[in-house]
GROMACS .gro file of C-alpha atoms in nm:
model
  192
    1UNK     CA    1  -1.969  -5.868  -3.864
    2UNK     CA    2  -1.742  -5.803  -3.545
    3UNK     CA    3  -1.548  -6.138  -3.470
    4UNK     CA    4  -1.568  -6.227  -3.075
    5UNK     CA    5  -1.374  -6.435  -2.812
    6UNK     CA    6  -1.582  -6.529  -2.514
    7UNK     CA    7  -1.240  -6.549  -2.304
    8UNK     CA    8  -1.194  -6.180  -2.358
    9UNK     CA    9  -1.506  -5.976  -2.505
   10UNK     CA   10  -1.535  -5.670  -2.578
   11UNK     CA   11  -1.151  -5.599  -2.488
   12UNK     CA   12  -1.071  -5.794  -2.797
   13UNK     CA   13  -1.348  -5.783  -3.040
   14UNK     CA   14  -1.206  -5.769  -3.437
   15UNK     CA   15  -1.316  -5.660  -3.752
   16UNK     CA   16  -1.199  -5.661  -4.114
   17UNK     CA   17  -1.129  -5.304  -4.084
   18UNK     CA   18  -1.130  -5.038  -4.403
   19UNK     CA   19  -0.782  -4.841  -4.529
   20UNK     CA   20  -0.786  -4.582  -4.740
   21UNK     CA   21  -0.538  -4.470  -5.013
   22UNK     CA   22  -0.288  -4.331  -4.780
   23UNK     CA   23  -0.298  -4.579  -4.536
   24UNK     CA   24  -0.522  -4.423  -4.292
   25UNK     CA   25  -0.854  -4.546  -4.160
   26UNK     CA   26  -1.175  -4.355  -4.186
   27UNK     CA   27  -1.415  -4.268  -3.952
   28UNK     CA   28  -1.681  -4.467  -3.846
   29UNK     CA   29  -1.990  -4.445  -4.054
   30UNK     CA   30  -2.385  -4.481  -3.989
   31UNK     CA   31  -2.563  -4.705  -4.190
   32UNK     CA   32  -2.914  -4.608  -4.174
   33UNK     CA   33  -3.141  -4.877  -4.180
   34UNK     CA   34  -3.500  -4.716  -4.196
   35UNK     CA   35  -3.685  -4.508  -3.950
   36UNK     CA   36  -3.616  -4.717  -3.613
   37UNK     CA   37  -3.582  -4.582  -3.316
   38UNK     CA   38  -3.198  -4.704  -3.260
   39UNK     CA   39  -3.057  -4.454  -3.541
   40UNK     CA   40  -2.908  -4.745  -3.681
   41UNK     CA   41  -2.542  -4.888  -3.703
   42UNK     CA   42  -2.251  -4.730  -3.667
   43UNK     CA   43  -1.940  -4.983  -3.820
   44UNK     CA   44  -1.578  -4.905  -3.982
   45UNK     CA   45  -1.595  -5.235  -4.166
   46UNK     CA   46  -1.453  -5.243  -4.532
   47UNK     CA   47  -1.762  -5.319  -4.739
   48UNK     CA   48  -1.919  -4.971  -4.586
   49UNK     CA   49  -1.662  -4.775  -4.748
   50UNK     CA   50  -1.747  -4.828  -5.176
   51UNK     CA   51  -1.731  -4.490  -5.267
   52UNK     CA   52  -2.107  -4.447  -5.284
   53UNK     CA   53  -2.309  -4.203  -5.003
   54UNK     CA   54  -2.030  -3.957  -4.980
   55UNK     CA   55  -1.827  -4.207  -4.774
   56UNK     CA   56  -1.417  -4.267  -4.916
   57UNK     CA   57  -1.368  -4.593  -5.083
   58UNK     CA   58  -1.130  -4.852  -4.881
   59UNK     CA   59  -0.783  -4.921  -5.103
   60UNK     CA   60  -0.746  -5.205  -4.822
   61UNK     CA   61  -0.883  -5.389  -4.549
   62UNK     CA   62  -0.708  -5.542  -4.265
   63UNK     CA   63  -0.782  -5.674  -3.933
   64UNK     CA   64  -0.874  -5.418  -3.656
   65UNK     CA   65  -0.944  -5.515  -3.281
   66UNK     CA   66  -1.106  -5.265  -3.019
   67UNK     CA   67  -0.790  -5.316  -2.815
   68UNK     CA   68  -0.587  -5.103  -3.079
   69UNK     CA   69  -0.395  -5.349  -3.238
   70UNK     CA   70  -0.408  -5.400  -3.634
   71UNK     CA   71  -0.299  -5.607  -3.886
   72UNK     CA   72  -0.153  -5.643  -4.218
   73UNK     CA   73  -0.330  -5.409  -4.473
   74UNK     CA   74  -0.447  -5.638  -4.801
   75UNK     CA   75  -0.559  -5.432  -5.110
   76UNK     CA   76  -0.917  -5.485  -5.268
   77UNK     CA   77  -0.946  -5.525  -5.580
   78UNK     CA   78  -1.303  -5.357  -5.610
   79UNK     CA   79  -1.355  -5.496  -5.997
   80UNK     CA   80  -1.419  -5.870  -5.822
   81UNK     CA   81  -1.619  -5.738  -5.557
   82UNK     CA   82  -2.009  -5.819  -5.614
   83UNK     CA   83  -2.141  -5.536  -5.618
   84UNK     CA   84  -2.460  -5.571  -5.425
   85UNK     CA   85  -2.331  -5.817  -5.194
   86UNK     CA   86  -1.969  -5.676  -5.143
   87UNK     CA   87  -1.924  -5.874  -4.794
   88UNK     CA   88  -1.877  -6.172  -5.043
   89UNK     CA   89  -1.537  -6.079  -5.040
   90UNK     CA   90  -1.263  -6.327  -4.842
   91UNK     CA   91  -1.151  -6.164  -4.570
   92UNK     CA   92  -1.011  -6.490  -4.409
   93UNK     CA   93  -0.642  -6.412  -4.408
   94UNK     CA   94  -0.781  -6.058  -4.192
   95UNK     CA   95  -0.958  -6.309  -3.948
   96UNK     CA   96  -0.631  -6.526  -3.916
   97UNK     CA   97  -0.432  -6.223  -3.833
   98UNK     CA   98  -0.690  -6.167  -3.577
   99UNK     CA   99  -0.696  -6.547  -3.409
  100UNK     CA  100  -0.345  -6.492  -3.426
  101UNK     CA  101  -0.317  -6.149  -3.206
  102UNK     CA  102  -0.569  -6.359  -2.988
  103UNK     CA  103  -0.279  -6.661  -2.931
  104UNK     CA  104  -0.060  -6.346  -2.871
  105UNK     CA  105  -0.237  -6.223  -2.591
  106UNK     CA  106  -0.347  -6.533  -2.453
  107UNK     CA  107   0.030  -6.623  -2.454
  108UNK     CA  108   0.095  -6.279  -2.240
  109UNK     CA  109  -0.201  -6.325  -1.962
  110UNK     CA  110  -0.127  -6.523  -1.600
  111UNK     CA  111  -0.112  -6.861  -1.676
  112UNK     CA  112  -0.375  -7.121  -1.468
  113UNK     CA  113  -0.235  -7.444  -1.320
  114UNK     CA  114  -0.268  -7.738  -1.565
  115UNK     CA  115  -0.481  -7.916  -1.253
  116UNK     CA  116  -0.726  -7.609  -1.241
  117UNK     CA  117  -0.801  -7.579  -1.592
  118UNK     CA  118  -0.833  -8.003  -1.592
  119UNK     CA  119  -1.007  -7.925  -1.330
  120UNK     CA  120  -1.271  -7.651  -1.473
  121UNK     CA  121  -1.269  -7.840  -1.813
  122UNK     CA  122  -1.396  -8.179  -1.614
  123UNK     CA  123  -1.669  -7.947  -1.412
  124UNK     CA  124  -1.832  -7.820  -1.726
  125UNK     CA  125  -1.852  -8.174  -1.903
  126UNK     CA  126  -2.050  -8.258  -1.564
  127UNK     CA  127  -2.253  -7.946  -1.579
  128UNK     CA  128  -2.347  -8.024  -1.968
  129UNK     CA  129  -2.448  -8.360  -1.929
  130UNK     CA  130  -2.590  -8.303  -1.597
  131UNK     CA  131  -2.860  -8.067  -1.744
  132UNK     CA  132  -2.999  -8.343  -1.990
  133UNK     CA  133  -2.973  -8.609  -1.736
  134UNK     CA  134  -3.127  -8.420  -1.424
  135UNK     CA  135  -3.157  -7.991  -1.523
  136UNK     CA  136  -3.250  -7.915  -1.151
  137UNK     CA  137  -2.952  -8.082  -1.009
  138UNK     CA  138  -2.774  -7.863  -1.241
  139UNK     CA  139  -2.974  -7.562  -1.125
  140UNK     CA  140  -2.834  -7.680  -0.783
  141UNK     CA  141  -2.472  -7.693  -0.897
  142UNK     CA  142  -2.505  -7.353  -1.075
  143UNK     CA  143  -2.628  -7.169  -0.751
  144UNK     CA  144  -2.340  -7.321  -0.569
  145UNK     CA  145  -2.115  -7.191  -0.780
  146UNK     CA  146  -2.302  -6.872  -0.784
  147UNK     CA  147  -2.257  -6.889  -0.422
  148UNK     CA  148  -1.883  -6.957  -0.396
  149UNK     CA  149  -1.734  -6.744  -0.662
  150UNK     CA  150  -1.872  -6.392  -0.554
  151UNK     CA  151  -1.620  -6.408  -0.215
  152UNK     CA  152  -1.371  -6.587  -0.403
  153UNK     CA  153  -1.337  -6.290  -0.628
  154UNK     CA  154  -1.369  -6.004  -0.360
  155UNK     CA  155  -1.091  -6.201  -0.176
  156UNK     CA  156  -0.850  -6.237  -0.519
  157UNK     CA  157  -0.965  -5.856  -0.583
  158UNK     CA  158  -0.862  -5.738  -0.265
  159UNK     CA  159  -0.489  -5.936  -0.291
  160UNK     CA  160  -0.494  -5.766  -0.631
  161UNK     CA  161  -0.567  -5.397  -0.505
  162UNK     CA  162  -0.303  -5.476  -0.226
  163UNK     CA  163  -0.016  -5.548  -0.460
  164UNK     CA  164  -0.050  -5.226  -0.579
  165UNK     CA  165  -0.017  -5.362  -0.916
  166UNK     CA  166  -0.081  -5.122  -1.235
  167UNK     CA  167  -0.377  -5.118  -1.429
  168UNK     CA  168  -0.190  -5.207  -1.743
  169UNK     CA  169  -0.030  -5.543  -1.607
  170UNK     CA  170  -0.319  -5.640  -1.464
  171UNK     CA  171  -0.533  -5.597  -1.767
  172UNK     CA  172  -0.207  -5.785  -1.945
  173UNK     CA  173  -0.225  -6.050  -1.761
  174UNK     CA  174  -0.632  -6.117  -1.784
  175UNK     CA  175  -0.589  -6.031  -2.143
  176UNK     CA  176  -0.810  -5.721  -2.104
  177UNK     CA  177  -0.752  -5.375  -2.146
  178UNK     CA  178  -0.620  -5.154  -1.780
  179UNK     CA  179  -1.004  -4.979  -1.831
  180UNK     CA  180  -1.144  -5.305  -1.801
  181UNK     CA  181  -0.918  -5.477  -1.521
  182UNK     CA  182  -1.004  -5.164  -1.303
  183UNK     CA  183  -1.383  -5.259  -1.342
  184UNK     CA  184  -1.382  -5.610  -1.318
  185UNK     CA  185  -1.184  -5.559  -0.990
  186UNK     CA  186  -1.390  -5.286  -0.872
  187UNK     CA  187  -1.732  -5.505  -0.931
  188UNK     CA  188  -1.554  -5.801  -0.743
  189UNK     CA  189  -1.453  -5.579  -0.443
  190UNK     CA  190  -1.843  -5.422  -0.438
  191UNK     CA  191  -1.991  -5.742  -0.503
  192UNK     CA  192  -2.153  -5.826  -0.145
   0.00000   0.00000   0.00000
C-alpha cells in the first residue's frame, strides 16, 4: 500500500520497496487479480517478490518514493514472514525513513509567512465548522475562493514564467518534481 502526502502527491508517493540479493531492485510486477477489465495491479512492493510465480525473492526492503529517492535497505528474514499474509511484516522503520525524506523536502520548498499559514490554518477551522453549522454558507465561501484563486495563480504563474526560473528549482521549492512544476504552472497560466 503506497504511503501519500496530500501536500505533495503523486511527486512524493512511497512504498516499502523490494531489494534483491545484489542490491538491485526488480521490475515492477502484475498481480493478476481475476478476469477484470483493468489487467490488474502493477506494484514493486516487497511482499510481491516471495520467490513464487517466477518473480525473484526480495533479500531486503526499503523505502522507495516516486521522486527517486530511497532509503536504507533492511533484510527480511523470510522464515518469520506469514506466509499467506506476508504484508504482516513491520515495515515501520521503511515508513519513518519515508516521513523523514518528507521533513527533508518540506525543509527545501519556499517557505510561507507565519501570518499566511495562521492565516489559512484559521480559514479552514471556519470552513469545517461552518459546514455543520450552516453547509450553504460554506458552499458560498467555497465558490469565493473558487473565484479568487484561479487569477491569483495565473498572476503568481506568470511572475514565475518571467523569472525565468528552472524547472528544477521551481519544482524544489513546491516540493514537486521540475515535470510537475511545469504543469501546475502551465494549468495556472491556461486557467481562464
Amino acid at each position: 500500500m503506497a504511503w501519500t502526502s496530500e501536500e505533495f502527491g503523486s511527486s512524493h508517493e512511497g512504498i516499502a520497496g523490494a531489494v534483491l540479493a545484489d542490491g538491485s531492485e526488480p521490475k515492477a510486477v502484475l498481480l493478476d487479480f481475476g478476469s477484470g477489465a483493468d489487467g490488474g495491479l502493477e506494484t514493486s512492493e516487497w511482499w510481491a517478490y516471495d520467490g513464487r510465480l517466477r518473480r525473484p525473492r526480495a533479500a531486503g526492503y526499503r523505502a522507495a518514493c516516486t521522486c527517486g529517492w530511497r532509503g536504507e535497505t533492511r533484510p527480511i528474514d523470510w522464515e518469520r514472514v506469514p506466509e499467506d499474509r506476508p504484508y504482516d511484516l513491520d515495515t515501520g522503520p521503511a515508513h519513518g525513513d519515508w516521513a523523514e525524506h518528507l521533513r527533508a523536502v518540506e525543509r527545501r520548498t519556499v517557505p510561507l509567512p507565519d501570518e499566511l499559514t495562521d492565516l489559512i490554518d484559521r480559514l479552514e477551522d471556519h470552513l469545517v465548522t461552518l459546514v455543520d453549522q450552516a453547509p450553504v454558507a460554506a458552499l458560498r465561501a467555497v465558490t469565493a475562493l473558487e473565484r479568487l484563486l484561479p487569477g491569483i495563480g495565473r498572476e503568481a504563474a506568470q511572475a514565475v514564467r518571467d523569472d525565468e526560473l528552472s524547472w528544477d528549482s521551481v519544482g524544489t521549492a513546491l516540493g514537486i518534481g521540475p515535470e510537475r512544476a511545469r504543469s501546475l504552472l502551465t494549468r495556472y497560466l491556461l486557467h481562464r
